PDB file of C-alpha atoms in Angstrom:
ATOM      1  CA  MET A   1      -3.076  19.834  -7.669  1.00  0.00           C
ATOM      2  CA  THR A   2      -0.698  21.934  -7.202  1.00  0.00           C
ATOM      3  CA  ARG A   3       2.890  20.673  -7.409  1.00  0.00           C
ATOM      4  CA  TYR A   4       4.193  22.303  -4.801  1.00  0.00           C
ATOM      5  CA  ARG A   5       3.769  23.586  -0.992  1.00  0.00           C
ATOM      6  CA  LYS A   6       4.564  25.998   1.473  1.00  0.00           C
ATOM      7  CA  ILE A   7       7.252  25.977   4.036  1.00  0.00           C
ATOM      8  CA  TYR A   8       7.099  29.186   6.095  1.00  0.00           C
ATOM      9  CA  PRO A   9      10.743  30.112   8.028  1.00  0.00           C
ATOM     10  CA  CYS A  10       9.213  30.713  11.570  1.00  0.00           C
ATOM     11  CA  PHE A  11       8.067  26.860  11.237  1.00  0.00           C
ATOM     12  CA  TRP A  12      11.939  26.090  12.176  1.00  0.00           C
ATOM     13  CA  ARG A  13      11.669  28.733  15.264  1.00  0.00           C
ATOM     14  CA  ASP A  14       8.307  27.553  16.168  1.00  0.00           C
ATOM     15  CA  ASP A  15       8.165  27.269  20.213  1.00  0.00           C
ATOM     16  CA  LYS A  16       6.374  23.382  19.454  1.00  0.00           C
ATOM     17  CA  VAL A  17       8.527  22.663  16.632  1.00  0.00           C
ATOM     18  CA  LEU A  18      11.730  23.015  19.167  1.00  0.00           C
ATOM     19  CA  THR A  19      10.843  20.637  21.360  1.00  0.00           C
ATOM     20  CA  LEU A  20      10.620  18.013  18.286  1.00  0.00           C
ATOM     21  CA  PRO A  21      13.515  15.655  18.382  1.00  0.00           C
ATOM     22  CA  ASP A  22      14.884  15.907  14.453  1.00  0.00           C
ATOM     23  CA  ALA A  23      13.456  12.296  13.271  1.00  0.00           C
ATOM     24  CA  ALA A  24       9.616  14.022  14.593  1.00  0.00           C
ATOM     25  CA  LYS A  25      10.690  17.214  12.814  1.00  0.00           C
ATOM     26  CA  LEU A  26      11.114  15.192   9.323  1.00  0.00           C
ATOM     27  CA  VAL A  27       7.662  13.849  10.029  1.00  0.00           C
ATOM     28  CA  ALA A  28       6.331  16.519  10.444  1.00  0.00           C
ATOM     29  CA  LEU A  29       7.852  18.065   6.969  1.00  0.00           C
ATOM     30  CA  TYR A  30       6.594  15.136   5.430  1.00  0.00           C
ATOM     31  CA  CYS A  31       2.962  16.188   6.376  1.00  0.00           C
ATOM     32  CA  LEU A  32       3.314  19.515   5.051  1.00  0.00           C
ATOM     33  CA  CYS A  33       4.653  18.867   1.410  1.00  0.00           C
ATOM     34  CA  GLY A  34       5.262  14.954   1.129  1.00  0.00           C
ATOM     35  CA  PRO A  35       3.569  13.309  -1.920  1.00  0.00           C
ATOM     36  CA  GLN A  36       0.742  12.377  -0.489  1.00  0.00           C
ATOM     37  CA  THR A  37      -0.514  16.263   0.626  1.00  0.00           C
ATOM     38  CA  ASN A  38      -2.931  17.885  -1.257  1.00  0.00           C
ATOM     39  CA  ARG A  39      -4.635  21.524  -1.113  1.00  0.00           C
ATOM     40  CA  ILE A  40      -7.060  21.572   1.839  1.00  0.00           C
ATOM     41  CA  GLY A  41      -5.049  19.844   4.527  1.00  0.00           C
ATOM     42  CA  LEU A  42      -6.873  16.631   4.933  1.00  0.00           C
ATOM     43  CA  TYR A  43      -5.880  13.621   3.105  1.00  0.00           C
ATOM     44  CA  VAL A  44      -5.150  10.409   2.974  1.00  0.00           C
ATOM     45  CA  LEU A  45      -2.089   9.360   4.434  1.00  0.00           C
ATOM     46  CA  SER A  46      -0.268   5.818   4.224  1.00  0.00           C
ATOM     47  CA  PRO A  47       1.793   4.846   6.681  1.00  0.00           C
ATOM     48  CA  GLY A  48       3.815   2.443   5.076  1.00  0.00           C
ATOM     49  CA  LEU A  49       4.426   4.770   1.669  1.00  0.00           C
ATOM     50  CA  ALA A  50       5.091   7.692   4.231  1.00  0.00           C
ATOM     51  CA  ALA A  51       8.374   5.461   6.143  1.00  0.00           C
ATOM     52  CA  GLU A  52       9.411   4.261   3.049  1.00  0.00           C
ATOM     53  CA  ASP A  53       9.868   7.699   1.436  1.00  0.00           C
ATOM     54  CA  CYS A  54      10.976   8.846   5.037  1.00  0.00           C
ATOM     55  CA  GLY A  55      13.935   6.027   5.286  1.00  0.00           C
ATOM     56  CA  MET A  56      12.359   4.452   8.181  1.00  0.00           C
ATOM     57  CA  THR A  57      10.085   1.548   9.358  1.00  0.00           C
ATOM     58  CA  GLN A  58       6.307   1.832   9.617  1.00  0.00           C
ATOM     59  CA  LYS A  59       6.347   1.513  13.495  1.00  0.00           C
ATOM     60  CA  ARG A  60       9.208   3.870  14.052  1.00  0.00           C
ATOM     61  CA  PHE A  61       6.970   6.374  11.403  1.00  0.00           C
ATOM     62  CA  LEU A  62       3.823   5.945  13.610  1.00  0.00           C
ATOM     63  CA  ALA A  63       4.998   6.390  16.726  1.00  0.00           C
ATOM     64  CA  LEU A  64       6.860   9.899  15.235  1.00  0.00           C
ATOM     65  CA  LEU A  65       3.430  10.850  14.105  1.00  0.00           C
ATOM     66  CA  ASP A  66       1.866  10.356  17.382  1.00  0.00           C
ATOM     67  CA  THR A  67       4.369  12.199  18.476  1.00  0.00           C
ATOM     68  CA  VAL A  68       4.191  15.475  16.240  1.00  0.00           C
ATOM     69  CA  CYS A  69       0.008  15.165  16.377  1.00  0.00           C
ATOM     70  CA  HIS A  70       0.436  15.594  20.039  1.00  0.00           C
ATOM     71  CA  THR A  71       2.828  18.231  20.049  1.00  0.00           C
ATOM     72  CA  LEU A  72       1.270  20.131  16.765  1.00  0.00           C
ATOM     73  CA  SER A  73      -2.553  19.593  17.464  1.00  0.00           C
ATOM     74  CA  TRP A  74      -2.899  17.873  14.245  1.00  0.00           C
ATOM     75  CA  ARG A  75      -5.105  15.135  13.552  1.00  0.00           C
ATOM     76  CA  TYR A  76      -4.633  11.339  12.640  1.00  0.00           C
ATOM     77  CA  PHE A  77      -7.449   8.639  12.343  1.00  0.00           C
ATOM     78  CA  GLY A  78      -6.080   5.671  11.951  1.00  0.00           C
ATOM     79  CA  PRO A  79      -8.807   3.101  11.047  1.00  0.00           C
ATOM     80  CA  SER A  80      -9.675   5.295   7.825  1.00  0.00           C
ATOM     81  CA  ARG A  81      -5.627   7.184   7.630  1.00  0.00           C
ATOM     82  CA  VAL A  82      -7.241  10.028   7.037  1.00  0.00           C
ATOM     83  CA  PHE A  83      -4.706  12.898   8.734  1.00  0.00           C
ATOM     84  CA  TYR A  84      -5.664  16.947   8.875  1.00  0.00           C
ATOM     85  CA  ILE A  85      -3.710  19.697  10.217  1.00  0.00           C
ATOM     86  CA  PRO A  86      -6.325  22.488  11.226  1.00  0.00           C
ATOM     87  CA  SER A  87      -4.294  25.525  10.947  1.00  0.00           C
ATOM     88  CA  TRP A  88      -3.969  24.300   7.129  1.00  0.00           C
ATOM     89  CA  TRP A  89      -5.403  27.517   6.135  1.00  0.00           C
ATOM     90  CA  ALA A  90      -3.224  29.818   8.181  1.00  0.00           C
ATOM     91  CA  TRP A  91      -0.676  28.774   5.699  1.00  0.00           C
ATOM     92  CA  ASN A  92      -2.190  28.119   2.552  1.00  0.00           C
ATOM     93  CA  ARG A  93      -5.325  30.470   1.977  1.00  0.00           C
ATOM     94  CA  PRO A  94      -6.931  30.342  -1.220  1.00  0.00           C
ATOM     95  CA  ASP A  95      -6.483  33.533  -3.191  1.00  0.00           C
ATOM     96  CA  ASN A  96     -10.176  34.278  -3.642  1.00  0.00           C
ATOM     97  CA  GLU A  97     -13.751  31.781  -4.176  1.00  0.00           C
ATOM     98  CA  LYS A  98     -12.488  30.478  -7.797  1.00  0.00           C
ATOM     99  CA  ALA A  99      -9.159  28.917  -6.028  1.00  0.00           C
ATOM    100  CA  MET A 100     -11.060  27.956  -3.101  1.00  0.00           C
ATOM    101  CA  LYS A 101     -13.915  26.284  -5.194  1.00  0.00           C
ATOM    102  CA  GLY A 102     -10.784  24.279  -6.976  1.00  0.00           C
ATOM    103  CA  ALA A 103      -9.619  23.022  -3.541  1.00  0.00           C
ATOM    104  CA  LEU A 104     -12.186  21.843  -2.483  1.00  0.00           C
ATOM    105  CA  THR A 105     -12.445  19.310  -4.961  1.00  0.00           C
ATOM    106  CA  ASP A 106      -9.730  17.147  -2.955  1.00  0.00           C
ATOM    107  CA  LEU A 107     -11.770  16.574  -0.561  1.00  0.00           C
ATOM    108  CA  GLY A 108     -14.045  13.994  -2.783  1.00  0.00           C
ATOM    109  CA  GLU A 109     -11.041  12.109  -2.798  1.00  0.00           C
ATOM    110  CA  VAL A 110     -10.698  11.646   0.926  1.00  0.00           C
ATOM    111  CA  THR A 111     -13.130   8.887   2.904  1.00  0.00           C
ATOM    112  CA  GLN A 112     -15.462  11.258   5.347  1.00  0.00           C
ATOM    113  CA  THR A 113     -14.843  10.305   9.016  1.00  0.00           C
ATOM    114  CA  PRO A 114     -15.364  12.215  11.843  1.00  0.00           C
ATOM    115  CA  LEU A 115     -12.213  14.855  10.687  1.00  0.00           C
ATOM    116  CA  THR A 116     -14.202  15.581   7.517  1.00  0.00           C
ATOM    117  CA  GLN A 117     -17.059  17.574   9.838  1.00  0.00           C
ATOM    118  CA  GLU A 118     -14.055  19.092  11.917  1.00  0.00           C
ATOM    119  CA  PHE A 119     -12.404  20.222   8.383  1.00  0.00           C
ATOM    120  CA  LEU A 120     -15.820  21.677   7.398  1.00  0.00           C
ATOM    121  CA  ALA A 121     -16.314  23.435  10.649  1.00  0.00           C
ATOM    122  CA  ASN A 122     -13.321  25.483  10.199  1.00  0.00           C
ATOM    123  CA  ARG A 123     -13.537  28.826   9.676  1.00  0.00           C
ATOM    124  CA  ILE A 124     -10.692  30.232  11.306  1.00  0.00           C
ATOM    125  CA  HIS A 125      -8.361  32.096   8.852  1.00  0.00           C
ATOM    126  CA  LEU A 126     -10.994  32.190   6.872  1.00  0.00           C
ATOM    127  CA  PRO A 127     -12.484  35.437   5.005  1.00  0.00           C
ATOM    128  CA  ASP A 128     -16.219  35.664   4.872  1.00  0.00           C
ATOM    129  CA  SER A 129     -16.056  35.447   1.160  1.00  0.00           C
ATOM    130  CA  ILE A 130     -14.150  32.165   1.018  1.00  0.00           C
ATOM    131  CA  ALA A 131     -15.936  30.771   4.224  1.00  0.00           C
ATOM    132  CA  LEU A 132     -19.332  30.598   2.151  1.00  0.00           C
ATOM    133  CA  VAL A 133     -17.738  28.364  -0.344  1.00  0.00           C
ATOM    134  CA  LEU A 134     -16.616  26.149   2.348  1.00  0.00           C
ATOM    135  CA  ASP A 135     -20.734  26.745   3.707  1.00  0.00           C
ATOM    136  CA  THR A 136     -21.797  25.260   0.374  1.00  0.00           C
ATOM    137  CA  VAL A 137     -19.634  22.330   0.031  1.00  0.00           C
ATOM    138  CA  CYS A 138     -20.976  21.549   4.471  1.00  0.00           C
ATOM    139  CA  HIS A 139     -24.430  21.780   2.960  1.00  0.00           C
ATOM    140  CA  THR A 140     -23.793  19.570   0.158  1.00  0.00           C
ATOM    141  CA  VAL A 141     -22.107  16.475   2.753  1.00  0.00           C
ATOM    142  CA  SER A 142     -24.902  17.246   4.966  1.00  0.00           C
ATOM    143  CA  ILE A 143     -27.090  16.129   2.428  1.00  0.00           C
ATOM    144  CA  GLN A 144     -25.325  12.866   1.361  1.00  0.00           C
ATOM    145  CA  GLU A 145     -25.081  12.011   4.631  1.00  0.00           C
ATOM    146  CA  GLN A 146     -28.772  12.094   5.217  1.00  0.00           C
ATOM    147  CA  GLU A 147     -29.412   9.979   2.751  1.00  0.00           C
ATOM    148  CA  GLN A 148     -27.148   7.741   3.871  1.00  0.00           C
ATOM    149  CA  GLU A 149     -28.950   7.170   6.672  1.00  0.00           C
ATOM    150  CA  GLN A 150     -32.273   7.400   5.251  1.00  0.00           C
ATOM    151  CA  GLU A 151     -30.885   4.050   3.152  1.00  0.00           C
ATOM    152  CA  GLN A 152     -29.390   2.166   5.920  1.00  0.00           C
ATOM    153  CA  GLU A 153     -32.987   2.945   7.983  1.00  0.00           C
ATOM    154  CA  GLN A 154     -34.979   1.251   4.950  1.00  0.00           C
ATOM    155  CA  GLU A 155     -32.497  -1.519   4.794  1.00  0.00           C
ATOM    156  CA  GLN A 156     -33.402  -2.053   8.102  1.00  0.00           C
ATOM    157  CA  GLU A 157     -36.788  -2.429   7.813  1.00  0.00           C
ATOM    158  CA  GLN A 158     -36.766  -4.197   4.769  1.00  0.00           C
ATOM    159  CA  GLU A 159     -34.284  -6.799   6.741  1.00  0.00           C
ATOM    160  CA  GLN A 160     -36.634  -7.106   9.317  1.00  0.00           C
ATOM    161  CA  GLU A 161     -39.619  -7.565   7.390  1.00  0.00           C
ATOM    162  CA  GLU A 162     -37.924 -10.222   5.383  1.00  0.00           C
ATOM    163  CA  THR A 163     -37.107 -11.785   8.621  1.00  0.00           C
ATOM    164  CA  ALA A 164     -40.455 -11.966   9.879  1.00  0.00           C
ATOM    165  CA  LEU A 165     -41.464 -13.503   5.861  1.00  0.00           C
ATOM    166  CA  ALA A 166     -39.174 -16.046   5.734  1.00  0.00           C
ATOM    167  CA  PRO A 167     -40.148 -19.092   5.123  1.00  0.00           C
ATOM    168  CA  THR A 168     -40.407 -21.734   8.201  1.00  0.00           C
ATOM    169  CA  ALA A 169     -38.765 -25.276   8.220  1.00  0.00           C
ATOM    170  CA  ALA A 170     -42.073 -27.058   6.594  1.00  0.00           C
ATOM    171  CA  GLU A 171     -42.106 -24.514   3.765  1.00  0.00           C
ATOM    172  CA  PRO A 172     -39.709 -25.484   0.921  1.00  0.00           C
ATOM    173  CA  ALA A 173     -37.893 -22.261   0.089  1.00  0.00           C
ATOM    174  CA  SER A 174     -36.254 -21.859  -3.393  1.00  0.00           C
ATOM    175  CA  GLU A 175     -32.545 -22.390  -3.836  1.00  0.00           C
ATOM    176  CA  PRO A 176     -30.653 -19.396  -1.830  1.00  0.00           C
ATOM    177  CA  GLU A 177     -28.028 -16.878  -4.307  1.00  0.00           C
ATOM    178  CA  THR A 178     -24.776 -16.785  -3.311  1.00  0.00           C
ATOM    179  CA  LYS A 179     -24.444 -14.726  -0.009  1.00  0.00           C
ATOM    180  CA  ILE A 180     -22.393 -12.305   0.093  1.00  0.00           C
ATOM    181  CA  THR A 181     -19.956 -11.056   3.340  1.00  0.00           C
ATOM    182  CA  TRP A 182     -17.957  -8.349   4.644  1.00  0.00           C
ATOM    183  CA  THR A 183     -15.474  -8.672   7.150  1.00  0.00           C
ATOM    184  CA  THR A 184     -12.865  -5.261   8.647  1.00  0.00           C
ATOM    185  CA  VAL A 185     -10.030  -7.375   7.791  1.00  0.00           C
ATOM    186  CA  GLY A 186     -11.444  -8.980   4.977  1.00  0.00           C
ATOM    187  CA  GLY A 187     -13.554  -6.578   2.994  1.00  0.00           C
ATOM    188  CA  PHE A 188     -16.117  -8.001   0.803  1.00  0.00           C
ATOM    189  CA  GLN A 189     -16.397 -11.815   0.222  1.00  0.00           C
ATOM    190  CA  ASN A 190     -18.577 -14.059  -2.399  1.00  0.00           C
ATOM    191  CA  ILE A 191     -18.792 -11.385  -5.418  1.00  0.00           C
ATOM    192  CA  THR A 192     -18.786 -13.572  -8.157  1.00  0.00           C
ATOM    193  CA  PRO A 193     -17.950 -12.608 -11.585  1.00  0.00           C
ATOM    194  CA  GLN A 194     -21.553 -13.032 -13.025  1.00  0.00           C
ATOM    195  CA  ASP A 195     -22.122 -10.006 -10.287  1.00  0.00           C
ATOM    196  CA  ARG A 196     -19.126  -7.365 -11.449  1.00  0.00           C
ATOM    197  CA  GLN A 197     -20.964  -8.258 -14.970  1.00  0.00           C
ATOM    198  CA  ASP A 198     -24.208  -7.000 -13.850  1.00  0.00           C
ATOM    199  CA  TRP A 199     -23.118  -4.798 -11.516  1.00  0.00           C
ATOM    200  CA  ALA A 200     -20.851  -3.178 -14.634  1.00  0.00           C
ATOM    201  CA  THR A 201     -23.823  -3.235 -17.376  1.00  0.00           C
ATOM    202  CA  ALA A 202     -26.169  -1.674 -14.559  1.00  0.00           C
ATOM    203  CA  TYR A 203     -24.420   1.077 -12.855  1.00  0.00           C
ATOM    204  CA  PRO A 204     -21.716   2.312 -16.093  1.00  0.00           C
ATOM    205  CA  ALA A 205     -20.441   5.348 -14.627  1.00  0.00           C
ATOM    206  CA  CYS A 206     -19.023   3.864 -11.479  1.00  0.00           C
ATOM    207  CA  THR A 207     -15.630   1.885 -10.911  1.00  0.00           C
ATOM    208  CA  LEU A 208     -16.621  -1.164  -9.359  1.00  0.00           C
ATOM    209  CA  ASP A 209     -13.042  -2.069  -7.257  1.00  0.00           C
ATOM    210  CA  VAL A 210     -13.056   2.131  -6.603  1.00  0.00           C
ATOM    211  CA  GLN A 211     -16.574   2.280  -5.350  1.00  0.00           C
ATOM    212  CA  LEU A 212     -16.018  -1.349  -3.371  1.00  0.00           C
ATOM    213  CA  ALA A 213     -12.951   0.444  -1.489  1.00  0.00           C
ATOM    214  CA  GLN A 214     -14.779   3.081  -0.951  1.00  0.00           C
ATOM    215  CA  MET A 215     -17.737   1.325   0.779  1.00  0.00           C
ATOM    216  CA  CYS A 216     -15.021  -0.631   2.993  1.00  0.00           C
ATOM    217  CA  GLN A 217     -13.377   2.528   4.366  1.00  0.00           C
ATOM    218  CA  TRP A 218     -16.840   3.712   4.780  1.00  0.00           C
ATOM    219  CA  LEU A 219     -18.036   0.796   6.940  1.00  0.00           C
ATOM    220  CA  LYS A 220     -14.378   0.794   9.023  1.00  0.00           C
ATOM    221  CA  ALA A 221     -15.212   4.880   9.844  1.00  0.00           C
ATOM    222  CA  ASN A 222     -18.734   3.682  10.770  1.00  0.00           C
ATOM    223  CA  PRO A 223     -18.083   0.397  12.670  1.00  0.00           C
ATOM    224  CA  ALA A 224     -21.636   0.795  14.543  1.00  0.00           C
ATOM    225  CA  LYS A 225     -23.925   0.515  10.723  1.00  0.00           C
ATOM    226  CA  ALA A 226     -21.452  -2.533  10.012  1.00  0.00           C
ATOM    227  CA  HIS A 227     -23.722  -5.060  10.767  1.00  0.00           C
ATOM    228  CA  LYS A 228     -25.689  -6.162   7.681  1.00  0.00           C
ATOM    229  CA  SER A 229     -27.105  -8.918   6.655  1.00  0.00           C
ATOM    230  CA  GLN A 230     -28.360  -8.038   3.015  1.00  0.00           C
ATOM    231  CA  TRP A 231     -24.761  -7.020   1.524  1.00  0.00           C
ATOM    232  CA  ARG A 232     -25.703  -7.499  -2.068  1.00  0.00           C
ATOM    233  CA  ARG A 233     -28.347  -4.638  -1.108  1.00  0.00           C
ATOM    234  CA  PHE A 234     -26.049  -2.491   0.346  1.00  0.00           C
ATOM    235  CA  ILE A 235     -23.863  -2.617  -2.609  1.00  0.00           C
ATOM    236  CA  THR A 236     -26.352  -2.211  -5.617  1.00  0.00           C
ATOM    237  CA  GLY A 237     -27.857   0.725  -3.102  1.00  0.00           C
ATOM    238  CA  TRP A 238     -24.804   2.388  -2.849  1.00  0.00           C
ATOM    239  CA  LEU A 239     -24.097   1.936  -6.568  1.00  0.00           C
ATOM    240  CA  ALA A 240     -27.178   3.315  -7.298  1.00  0.00           C
ATOM    241  CA  ARG A 241     -26.754   6.423  -5.688  1.00  0.00           C
ATOM    242  CA  SER A 242     -22.957   6.983  -7.263  1.00  0.00           C
ATOM    243  CA  GLN A 243     -24.507   6.387 -10.502  1.00  0.00           C
ATOM    244  CA  GLU A 244     -27.284   9.314 -10.365  1.00  0.00           C
ATOM    245  CA  ARG A 245     -24.605  11.694  -8.897  1.00  0.00           C
ATOM    246  CA  GLY A 246     -22.503  11.267 -12.194  1.00  0.00           C
ATOM    247  CA  GLY A 247     -20.120   8.264 -11.214  1.00  0.00           C
ATOM    248  CA  ASP A 248     -16.553   8.417  -9.938  1.00  0.00           C
ATOM    249  CA  VAL A 249     -15.243  10.035 -13.091  1.00  0.00           C
ATOM    250  CA  ALA A 250     -13.560  12.946 -11.225  1.00  0.00           C
ATOM    251  CA  SER A 251     -12.691  10.815  -8.257  1.00  0.00           C
ATOM    252  CA  ASN A 252     -10.518   8.109 -10.679  1.00  0.00           C
ATOM    253  CA  ARG A 253      -7.479  10.052 -10.166  1.00  0.00           C
ATOM    254  CA  THR A 254      -4.992   8.244  -7.942  1.00  0.00           C
ATOM    255  CA  MET A 255      -3.435  10.512  -5.446  1.00  0.00           C
ATOM    256  CA  PRO A 256       0.596  10.910  -5.419  1.00  0.00           C
ATOM    257  CA  GLY A 257       2.198   7.776  -3.875  1.00  0.00           C
ATOM    258  CA  ALA A 258      -1.814   5.542  -3.382  1.00  0.00           C
ATOM    259  CA  PRO A 259      -1.788   2.001  -4.719  1.00  0.00           C
ATOM    260  CA  ALA A 260      -3.908   1.896  -8.085  1.00  0.00           C
ATOM    261  CA  PRO A 261      -7.110  -0.262  -8.515  1.00  0.00           C
ATOM    262  CA  PRO A 262      -6.102  -3.724  -9.422  1.00  0.00           C
ATOM    263  CA  PRO A 263      -6.644  -4.008 -13.116  1.00  0.00           C
ATOM    264  CA  GLN A 264     -10.146  -5.748 -14.556  1.00  0.00           C
ATOM    265  CA  PRO A 265      -9.796  -8.837 -16.939  1.00  0.00           C
ATOM    266  CA  PRO A 266      -9.817  -8.229 -20.430  1.00  0.00           C
ATOM    267  CA  MET A 267     -13.333  -8.663 -22.554  1.00  0.00           C
ATOM    268  CA  THR A 268     -13.548 -11.287 -24.729  1.00  0.00           C
ATOM    269  CA  VAL A 269     -14.412 -10.289 -28.351  1.00  0.00           C
ATOM    270  CA  ALA A 270     -17.515 -11.698 -27.572  1.00  0.00           C
ATOM    271  CA  GLU A 271     -18.056 -10.063 -24.698  1.00  0.00           C
ATOM    272  CA  ALA A 272     -16.935  -6.560 -26.540  1.00  0.00           C
ATOM    273  CA  LEU A 273     -19.317  -7.683 -29.435  1.00  0.00           C
ATOM    274  CA  ALA A 274     -22.486  -7.521 -26.526  1.00  0.00           C
ATOM    275  CA  ARG A 275     -21.692  -4.580 -25.248  1.00  0.00           C
ATOM    276  CA  THR A 276     -21.497  -2.417 -28.155  1.00  0.00           C
ATOM    277  CA  LYS A 277     -24.830  -4.186 -29.058  1.00  0.00           C
ATOM    278  CA  ARG A 278     -26.735  -3.526 -25.781  1.00  0.00           C
ATOM    279  CA  ILE A 279     -25.061   0.465 -26.053  1.00  0.00           C
ATOM    280  CA  ARG A 280     -26.118   0.930 -29.375  1.00  0.00           C
ATOM    281  CA  GLU A 281     -29.869  -0.763 -28.264  1.00  0.00           C
ATOM    282  CA  GLN A 282     -30.189   1.984 -25.357  1.00  0.00           C
ATOM    283  CA  GLN A 283     -28.985   5.053 -28.017  1.00  0.00           C
ATOM    284  CA  GLU A 284     -31.582   3.470 -30.132  1.00  0.00           C
ATOM    285  CA  LEU A 285     -34.188   3.715 -27.526  1.00  0.00           C
ATOM    286  CA  GLU A 286     -33.137   7.528 -25.795  1.00  0.00           C
ATOM    287  CA  ASN A 287     -33.288   8.727 -29.452  1.00  0.00           C
ATOM    288  CA  GLY A 288     -36.752   7.150 -29.642  1.00  0.00           C
ATOM    289  CA  LEU A 289     -37.656   8.713 -27.165  1.00  0.00           C
ATOM    290  CA  ASP A 290     -36.227  12.358 -27.569  1.00  0.00           C
ATOM    291  CA  SER A 291     -38.192  12.286 -31.347  1.00  0.00           C
ATOM    292  CA  ARG A 292     -41.620  11.410 -29.605  1.00  0.00           C
ATOM    293  CA  ARG A 293     -41.268  14.580 -27.280  1.00  0.00           C
TER     294      ARG A 293
END
């Protein structure tokens, strides 16, 4: 990711910019070149951090941001804190296809929102050769969304089947496992240390705290799909798909100023030895399969 941003002199004489009060101009400049920006003009914008950087209250920053967005036709999706400048490519167009591919890796660090589709559909100011790179990414995102939709439909069908086959009051039911819940304010609840240990073993390429945070952001951005009864199945399905795609190694790069995920508790000596043994056994099993081939 580049360490500098471009500010063109014509910014100061733009007719719309001239109508902004001085404090709003500061906010506009922050959105163009602040430490939370990236190479594509679509990024996560923390109002609290931005207010601190600009030396004002969060309430005042949000009010000025609303003024800036209304005046300059910029976008801010509050539920997921995602910000987008539609005219970004006019002033920050990549030099070639390779540079475009590199810039688009920043998209992996942004929660998918309605602004994502607007960004992917925006071809203005891009030559055809570079727009083709964006088309490839758009196709990939479309496939991922279709997979997510299919997974949601399958979960709903399974939930309906389980409800129909649930034991009646006269039938003794087995002791239920801890029921995981989710709310917009509190996030996931009732995830036990044993759950974390089991998921870490089953999905080693996934950082649990990062994945859970991404799930929360996706659910907030898609409230119509956030009404579930089988949250455990939703979590394991999400982790399984992420594991198949290689996990979140590439997305573990924390954006400047973004809060780091809470640290995992250190493993005991016994846990470390047990994990090493499991890895060795898995490697021996894979080596044995390869030799048979």
